[in-house]
Short mmCIF file of C-alpha atoms and ligand atoms in Angstrom, two decimals:
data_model
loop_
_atom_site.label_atom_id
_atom_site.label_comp_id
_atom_site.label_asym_id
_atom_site.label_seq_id
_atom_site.Cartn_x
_atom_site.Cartn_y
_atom_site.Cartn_z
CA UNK F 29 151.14 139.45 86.17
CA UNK F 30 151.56 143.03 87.29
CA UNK F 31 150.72 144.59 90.44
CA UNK F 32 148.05 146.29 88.92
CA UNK F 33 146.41 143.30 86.75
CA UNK F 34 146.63 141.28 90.01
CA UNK F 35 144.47 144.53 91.53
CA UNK F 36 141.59 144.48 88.83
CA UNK F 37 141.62 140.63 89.24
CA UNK F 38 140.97 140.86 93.34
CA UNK F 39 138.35 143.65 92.29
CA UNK F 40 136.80 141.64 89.95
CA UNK F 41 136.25 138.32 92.48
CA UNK F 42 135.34 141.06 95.52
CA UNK F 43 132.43 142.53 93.38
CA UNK F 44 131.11 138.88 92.32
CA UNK F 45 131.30 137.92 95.97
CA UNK F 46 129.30 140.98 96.96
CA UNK F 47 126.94 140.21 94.09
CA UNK F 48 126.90 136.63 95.53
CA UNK F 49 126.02 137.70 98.75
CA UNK F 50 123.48 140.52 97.71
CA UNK F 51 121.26 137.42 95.77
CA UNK F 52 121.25 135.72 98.41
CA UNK F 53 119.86 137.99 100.68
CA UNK F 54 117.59 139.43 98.31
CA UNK F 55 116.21 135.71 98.05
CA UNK F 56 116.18 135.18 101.31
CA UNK F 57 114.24 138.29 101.85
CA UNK F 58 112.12 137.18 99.23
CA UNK F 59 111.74 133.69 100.32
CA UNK F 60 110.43 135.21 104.04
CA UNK F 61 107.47 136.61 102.09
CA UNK F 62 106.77 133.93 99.79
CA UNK F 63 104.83 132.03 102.41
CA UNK F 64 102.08 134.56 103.30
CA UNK F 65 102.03 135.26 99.02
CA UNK F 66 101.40 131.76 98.54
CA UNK F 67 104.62 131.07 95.93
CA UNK F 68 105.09 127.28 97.38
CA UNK F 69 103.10 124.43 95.88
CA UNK F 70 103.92 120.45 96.06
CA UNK F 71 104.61 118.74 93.27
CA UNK F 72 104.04 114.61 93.52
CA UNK F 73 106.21 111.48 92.77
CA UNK F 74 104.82 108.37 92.75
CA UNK F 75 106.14 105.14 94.69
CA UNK F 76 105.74 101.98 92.91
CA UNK F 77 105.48 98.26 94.38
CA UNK F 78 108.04 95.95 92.43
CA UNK F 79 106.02 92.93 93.07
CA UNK F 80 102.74 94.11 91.95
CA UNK F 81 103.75 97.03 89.83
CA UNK F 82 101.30 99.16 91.64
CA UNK F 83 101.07 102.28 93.27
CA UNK F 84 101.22 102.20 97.02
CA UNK F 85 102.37 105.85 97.54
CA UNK F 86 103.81 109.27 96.96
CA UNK F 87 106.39 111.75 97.79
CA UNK F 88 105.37 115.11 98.39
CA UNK F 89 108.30 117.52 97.46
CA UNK F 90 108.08 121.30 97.85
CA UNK F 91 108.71 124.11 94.62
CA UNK F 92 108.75 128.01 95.11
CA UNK F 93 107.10 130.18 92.32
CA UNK F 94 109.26 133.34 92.34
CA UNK F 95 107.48 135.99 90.88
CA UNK F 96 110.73 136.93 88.66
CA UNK F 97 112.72 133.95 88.76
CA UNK F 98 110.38 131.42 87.90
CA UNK F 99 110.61 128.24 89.68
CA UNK F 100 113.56 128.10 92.10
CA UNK F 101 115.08 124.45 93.21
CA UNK F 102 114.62 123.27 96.55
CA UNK F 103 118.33 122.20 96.76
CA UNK F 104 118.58 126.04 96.36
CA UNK F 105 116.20 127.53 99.00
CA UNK F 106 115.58 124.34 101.44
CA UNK F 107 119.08 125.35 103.28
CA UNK F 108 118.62 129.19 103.12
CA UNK F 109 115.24 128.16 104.82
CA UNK F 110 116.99 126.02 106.89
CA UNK F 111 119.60 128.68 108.37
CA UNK F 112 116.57 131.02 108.39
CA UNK F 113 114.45 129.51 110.76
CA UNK F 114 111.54 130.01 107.70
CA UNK F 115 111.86 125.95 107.14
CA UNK F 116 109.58 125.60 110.21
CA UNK F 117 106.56 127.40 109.43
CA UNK F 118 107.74 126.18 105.59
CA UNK F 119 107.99 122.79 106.59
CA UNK F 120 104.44 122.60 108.73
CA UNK F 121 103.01 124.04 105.65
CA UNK F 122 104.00 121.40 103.43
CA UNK F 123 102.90 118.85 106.02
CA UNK F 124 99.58 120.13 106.30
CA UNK F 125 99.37 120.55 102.74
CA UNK F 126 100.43 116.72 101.75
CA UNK F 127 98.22 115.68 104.23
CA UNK F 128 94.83 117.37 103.12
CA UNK F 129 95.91 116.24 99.33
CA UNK F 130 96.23 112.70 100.87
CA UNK F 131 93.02 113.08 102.77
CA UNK F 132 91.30 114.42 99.47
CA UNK F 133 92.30 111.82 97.31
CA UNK F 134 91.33 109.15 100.32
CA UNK F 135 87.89 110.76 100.18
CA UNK F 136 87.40 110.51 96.48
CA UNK F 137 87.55 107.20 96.73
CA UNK F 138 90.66 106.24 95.30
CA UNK F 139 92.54 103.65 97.01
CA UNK F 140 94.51 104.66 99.81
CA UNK F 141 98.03 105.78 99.47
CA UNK F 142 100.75 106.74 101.92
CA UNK F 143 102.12 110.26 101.14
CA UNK F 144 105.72 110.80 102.22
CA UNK F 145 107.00 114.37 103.56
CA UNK F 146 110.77 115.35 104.33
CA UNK F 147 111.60 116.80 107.47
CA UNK F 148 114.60 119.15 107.91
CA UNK F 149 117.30 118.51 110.48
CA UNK F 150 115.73 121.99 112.17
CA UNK F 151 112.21 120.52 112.01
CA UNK F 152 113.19 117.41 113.50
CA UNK F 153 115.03 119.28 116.51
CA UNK F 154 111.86 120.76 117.00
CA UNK F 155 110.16 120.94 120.66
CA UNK F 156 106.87 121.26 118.99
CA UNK F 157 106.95 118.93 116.33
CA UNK F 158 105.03 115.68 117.26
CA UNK F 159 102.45 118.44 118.35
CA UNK F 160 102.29 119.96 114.63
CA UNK F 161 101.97 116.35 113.47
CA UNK F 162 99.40 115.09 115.48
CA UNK F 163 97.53 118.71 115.19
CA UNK F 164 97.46 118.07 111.05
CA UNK F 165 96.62 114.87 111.55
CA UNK F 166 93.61 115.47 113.40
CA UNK F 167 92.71 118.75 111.55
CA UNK F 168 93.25 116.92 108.38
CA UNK F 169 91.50 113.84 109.62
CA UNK F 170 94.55 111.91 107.90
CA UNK F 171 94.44 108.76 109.81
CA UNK F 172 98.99 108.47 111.02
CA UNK F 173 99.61 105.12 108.66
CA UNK F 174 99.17 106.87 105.78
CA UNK F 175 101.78 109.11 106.77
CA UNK F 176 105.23 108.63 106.08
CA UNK F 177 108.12 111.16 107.51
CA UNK F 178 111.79 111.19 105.89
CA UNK F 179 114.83 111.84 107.61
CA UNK F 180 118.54 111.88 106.80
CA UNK F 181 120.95 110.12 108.80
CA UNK F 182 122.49 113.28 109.90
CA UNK F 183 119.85 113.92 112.19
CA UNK F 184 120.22 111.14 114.08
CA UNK F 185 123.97 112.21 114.51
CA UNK F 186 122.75 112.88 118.11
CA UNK F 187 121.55 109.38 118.75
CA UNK F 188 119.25 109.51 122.19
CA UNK F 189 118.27 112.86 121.07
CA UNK F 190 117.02 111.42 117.95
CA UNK F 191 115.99 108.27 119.40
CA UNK F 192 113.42 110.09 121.69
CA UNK F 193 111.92 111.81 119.11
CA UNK F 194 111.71 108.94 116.21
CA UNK F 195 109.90 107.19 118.73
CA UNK F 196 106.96 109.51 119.91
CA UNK F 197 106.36 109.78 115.94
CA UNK F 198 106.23 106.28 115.93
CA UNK F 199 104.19 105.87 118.86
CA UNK F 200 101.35 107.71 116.90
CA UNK F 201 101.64 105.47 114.20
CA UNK F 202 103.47 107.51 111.76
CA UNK F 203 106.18 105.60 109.12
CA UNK F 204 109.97 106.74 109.65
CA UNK F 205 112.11 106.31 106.80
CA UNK F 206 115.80 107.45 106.10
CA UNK F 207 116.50 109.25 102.71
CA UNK F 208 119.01 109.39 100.70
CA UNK F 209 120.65 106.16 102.90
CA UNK F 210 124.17 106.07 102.04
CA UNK F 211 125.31 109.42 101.41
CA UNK F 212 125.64 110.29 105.26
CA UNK F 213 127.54 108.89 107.92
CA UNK F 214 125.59 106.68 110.40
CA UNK F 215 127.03 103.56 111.88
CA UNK F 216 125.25 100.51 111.59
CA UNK F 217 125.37 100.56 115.42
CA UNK F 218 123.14 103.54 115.06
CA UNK F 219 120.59 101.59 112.60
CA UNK F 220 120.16 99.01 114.04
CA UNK F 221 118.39 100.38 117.32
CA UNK F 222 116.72 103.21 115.65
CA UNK F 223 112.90 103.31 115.57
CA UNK F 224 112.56 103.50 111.92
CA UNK F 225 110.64 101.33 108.96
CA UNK F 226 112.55 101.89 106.14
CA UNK F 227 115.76 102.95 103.97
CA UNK F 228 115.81 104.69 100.51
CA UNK F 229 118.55 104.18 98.70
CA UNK F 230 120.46 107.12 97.61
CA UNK F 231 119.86 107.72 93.53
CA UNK F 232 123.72 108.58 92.99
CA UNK F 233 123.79 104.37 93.49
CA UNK F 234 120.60 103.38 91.73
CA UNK F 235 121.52 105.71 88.89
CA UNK F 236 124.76 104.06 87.87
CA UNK F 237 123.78 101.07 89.15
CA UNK F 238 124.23 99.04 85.89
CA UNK F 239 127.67 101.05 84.75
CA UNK F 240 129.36 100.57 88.08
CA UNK F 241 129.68 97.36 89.69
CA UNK F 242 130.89 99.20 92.72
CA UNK F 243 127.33 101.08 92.70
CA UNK F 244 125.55 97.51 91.83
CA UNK F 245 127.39 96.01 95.36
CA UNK F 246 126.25 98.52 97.54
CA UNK F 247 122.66 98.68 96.05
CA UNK F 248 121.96 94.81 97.04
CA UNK F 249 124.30 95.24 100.29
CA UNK F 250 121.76 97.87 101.61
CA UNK F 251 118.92 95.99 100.00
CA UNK F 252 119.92 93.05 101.70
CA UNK F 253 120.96 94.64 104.94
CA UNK F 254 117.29 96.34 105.18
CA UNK F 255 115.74 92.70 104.63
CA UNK F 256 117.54 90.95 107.50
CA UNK F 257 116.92 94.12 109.82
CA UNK F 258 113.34 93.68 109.15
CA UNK F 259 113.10 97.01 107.21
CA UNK F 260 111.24 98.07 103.80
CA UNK F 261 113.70 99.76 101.21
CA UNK F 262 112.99 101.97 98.35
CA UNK F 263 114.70 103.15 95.57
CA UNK F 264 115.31 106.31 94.55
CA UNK F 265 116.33 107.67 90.76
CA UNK F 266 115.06 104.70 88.96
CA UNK F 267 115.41 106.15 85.37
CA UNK F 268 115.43 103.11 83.23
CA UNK F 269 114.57 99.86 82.68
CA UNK F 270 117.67 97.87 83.18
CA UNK F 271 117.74 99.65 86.90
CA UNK F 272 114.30 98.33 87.71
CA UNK F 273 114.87 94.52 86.65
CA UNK F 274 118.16 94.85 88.81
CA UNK F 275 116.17 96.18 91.51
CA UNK F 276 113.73 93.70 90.99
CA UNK F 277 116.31 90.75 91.55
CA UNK F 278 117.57 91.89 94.33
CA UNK F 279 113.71 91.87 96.05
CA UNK F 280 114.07 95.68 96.66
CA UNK F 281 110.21 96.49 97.74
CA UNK F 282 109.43 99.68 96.01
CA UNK F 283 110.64 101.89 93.33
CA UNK F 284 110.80 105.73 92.69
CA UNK F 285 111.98 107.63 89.41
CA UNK F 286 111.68 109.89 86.30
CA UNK F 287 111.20 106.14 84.81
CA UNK F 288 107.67 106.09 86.88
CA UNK F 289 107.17 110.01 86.36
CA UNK F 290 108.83 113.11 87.78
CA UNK F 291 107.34 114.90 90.45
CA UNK F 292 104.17 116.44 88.85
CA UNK F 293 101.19 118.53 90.55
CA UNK F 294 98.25 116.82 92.64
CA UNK F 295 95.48 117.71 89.33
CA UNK F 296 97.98 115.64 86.95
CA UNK F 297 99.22 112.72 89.85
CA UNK F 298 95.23 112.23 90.01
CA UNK F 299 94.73 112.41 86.15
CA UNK F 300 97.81 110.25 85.71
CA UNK F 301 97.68 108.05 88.35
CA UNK F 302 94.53 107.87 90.75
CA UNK F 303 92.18 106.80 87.98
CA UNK F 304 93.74 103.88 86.87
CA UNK F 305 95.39 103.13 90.47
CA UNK F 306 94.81 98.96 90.21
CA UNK F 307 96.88 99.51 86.64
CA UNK F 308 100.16 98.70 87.42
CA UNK F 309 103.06 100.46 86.20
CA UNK F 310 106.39 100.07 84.71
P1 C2E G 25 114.87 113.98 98.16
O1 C2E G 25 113.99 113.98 99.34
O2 C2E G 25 115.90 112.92 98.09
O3 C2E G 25 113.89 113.92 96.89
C1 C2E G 25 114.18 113.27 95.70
C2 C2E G 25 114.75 114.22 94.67
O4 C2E G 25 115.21 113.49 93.56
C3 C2E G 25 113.70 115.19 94.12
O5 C2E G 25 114.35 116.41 93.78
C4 C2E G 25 113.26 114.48 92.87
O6 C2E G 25 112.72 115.34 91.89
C5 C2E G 25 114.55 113.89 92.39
N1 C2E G 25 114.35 112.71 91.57
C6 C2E G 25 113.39 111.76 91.68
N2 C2E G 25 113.54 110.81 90.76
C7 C2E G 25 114.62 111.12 90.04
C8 C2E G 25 115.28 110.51 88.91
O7 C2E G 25 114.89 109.46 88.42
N3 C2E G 25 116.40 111.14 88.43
C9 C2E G 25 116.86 112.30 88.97
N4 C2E G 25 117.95 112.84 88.44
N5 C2E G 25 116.26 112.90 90.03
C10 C2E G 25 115.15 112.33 90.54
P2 C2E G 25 113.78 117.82 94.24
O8 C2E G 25 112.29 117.80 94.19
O9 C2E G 25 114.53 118.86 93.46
O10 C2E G 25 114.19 117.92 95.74
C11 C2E G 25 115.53 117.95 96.15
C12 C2E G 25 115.66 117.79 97.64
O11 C2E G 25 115.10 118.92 98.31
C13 C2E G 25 114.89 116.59 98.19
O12 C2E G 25 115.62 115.40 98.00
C14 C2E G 25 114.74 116.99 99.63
O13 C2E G 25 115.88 116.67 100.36
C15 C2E G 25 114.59 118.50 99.53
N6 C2E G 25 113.16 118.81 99.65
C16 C2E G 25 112.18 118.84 98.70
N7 C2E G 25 111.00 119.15 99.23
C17 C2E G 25 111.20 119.34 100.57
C18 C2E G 25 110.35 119.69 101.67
O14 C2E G 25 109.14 119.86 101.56
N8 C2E G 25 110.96 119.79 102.89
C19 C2E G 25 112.30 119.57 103.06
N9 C2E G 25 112.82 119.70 104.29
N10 C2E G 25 113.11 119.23 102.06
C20 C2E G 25 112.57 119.13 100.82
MG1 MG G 26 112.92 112.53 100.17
MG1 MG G 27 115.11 114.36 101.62
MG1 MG G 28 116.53 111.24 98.54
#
């Protein structure tokens, strides 16, 4: 290369990274607005029972409607939230939200269902936060067990700090449960003394379960582990059959997946699910 090739090449990455760095505020400025507009909706997943095949609850997971980009990931705008400060108000907004749905559905007379919400790591550090929870609870008239709050064992990086705070949730009666277990970096020294009721296994492990007998040993390790510390255990990314019949075998409690359904809005979870609740699936 020439000087002057190696010149337009620097120019060339400069100008992406400016472009990179212009989208991104332009989204965040965009994302700022998009509460008060109204852009975020929650889609639903349902949680299946592997003993008796039935529903026994739901995740609630957030989607933004862009006006021009259509429907933008949360793996995209959950950290620019997050470093925003936005995934407070965001994230009490989605809490209220699950809630009322849960409460709706309760009403209705379907049978009841525990709706799960994640919490972000600045949600979590919160002052306010078992104040927001019991607030929606009472304005939502939710009663706390059907609640269920995720966290990721980041958060509890800070163990007392963490400690303190998993327990006041727990102390109203709301479920605890650690996603995406075995992607982050707690010790077991940490588990075992944390206030929590369950652990959902990562999907990157349930996913290639069957291919990878690497991914099949740590599936029933953690499945195992979460039996003899007394706690429930779900897994996540079930996408096929074979997965599920593993899972099964190995006594894991409940089940989530694209082989259930993917995430889908309260008007089809109801049409899909609600109506035929005592039918069990998969
Ligand atoms: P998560 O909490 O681990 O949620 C599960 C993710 O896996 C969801 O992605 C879901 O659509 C996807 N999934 C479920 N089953 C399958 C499957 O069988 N195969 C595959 N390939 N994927 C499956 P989603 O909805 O895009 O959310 C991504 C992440 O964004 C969530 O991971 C969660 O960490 C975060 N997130 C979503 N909603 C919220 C929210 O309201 N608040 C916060 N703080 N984070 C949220
Ligand atoms: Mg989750
Ligand atoms: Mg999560
Ligand atoms: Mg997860």
């Amino acid at each position: 290369h020439n000087a002057k090739e190696q010149g337009m090449e620097l120019n060339r990455y400069a100008h992406a990274m400016q472009m990179k760095a212009q989208e991104r505020l332009q989204l965040e400025n965009d994302l700022r607005k998009a509460l008060d507009r109204g852009q975020f909706y929650l889609v639903y997943q349902p949680q299946v029972n592997l003993k008796s095949g039935l529903i026994v609850g739901m995740e609630a997971l957030v989607r933004w409607q862009h006006p021009l980009r259509g429907s933008v990931s949360p793996a995209e705008f959950i950290p620019l939230a997050e470093e925003s400060g936005l995934i407070v108000p965001l994230g009490e907004w989605v809490l209220r939200e699950a809630c009322a749905q849960n409460k709706r559905w309760q009403e209705a007379g379907y049978r009841k269902l525990c709706v799960s919400v994640n919490l972000s790591m600045r949600q979590f550090r919160h002052s306010h936060l078992l104040d927001n929870i019991s607030g929606i609870l009472k304005e939502t008239g939710l009663e706390p067990v059907w609640l269920e709050l995720e966290i990721t064992e980041s958060m509890t990086f800070d163990k007392d700090r963490a400690f303190e705070q998993l327990r006041k949730i727990k102390e109203i009666g709301v479920h605890i449960s650690i996603d995406d277990f075995g992607t982050g970096y707690s010790s077991l020294h940490y588990l075992k003394d944390l206030p929590i009721d369950r652990l959902k296994i990562d999907r990157s492990f349930v996913n290639e379960v069957m291919e990878d007998s690497n991914n099949a040993a740590i599936v029933s390790t953690i499945t195992s582990m979460a039996h003899h510390l007394q706690l429930k255990v779900t897994a996540e990314g079930v996408e096929n059959e074979d997965q599920l019949s593993f899972l099964r075998d190995q006594h894991c409690h409940e089940a989530q997946g694209y082989f259930f359904s993917k995430p889908i809005v309260a008007a089809d979870f109801e049409k899909k699910f609600l109506r035929d609740v005592d039918k069990p699936t998969g």
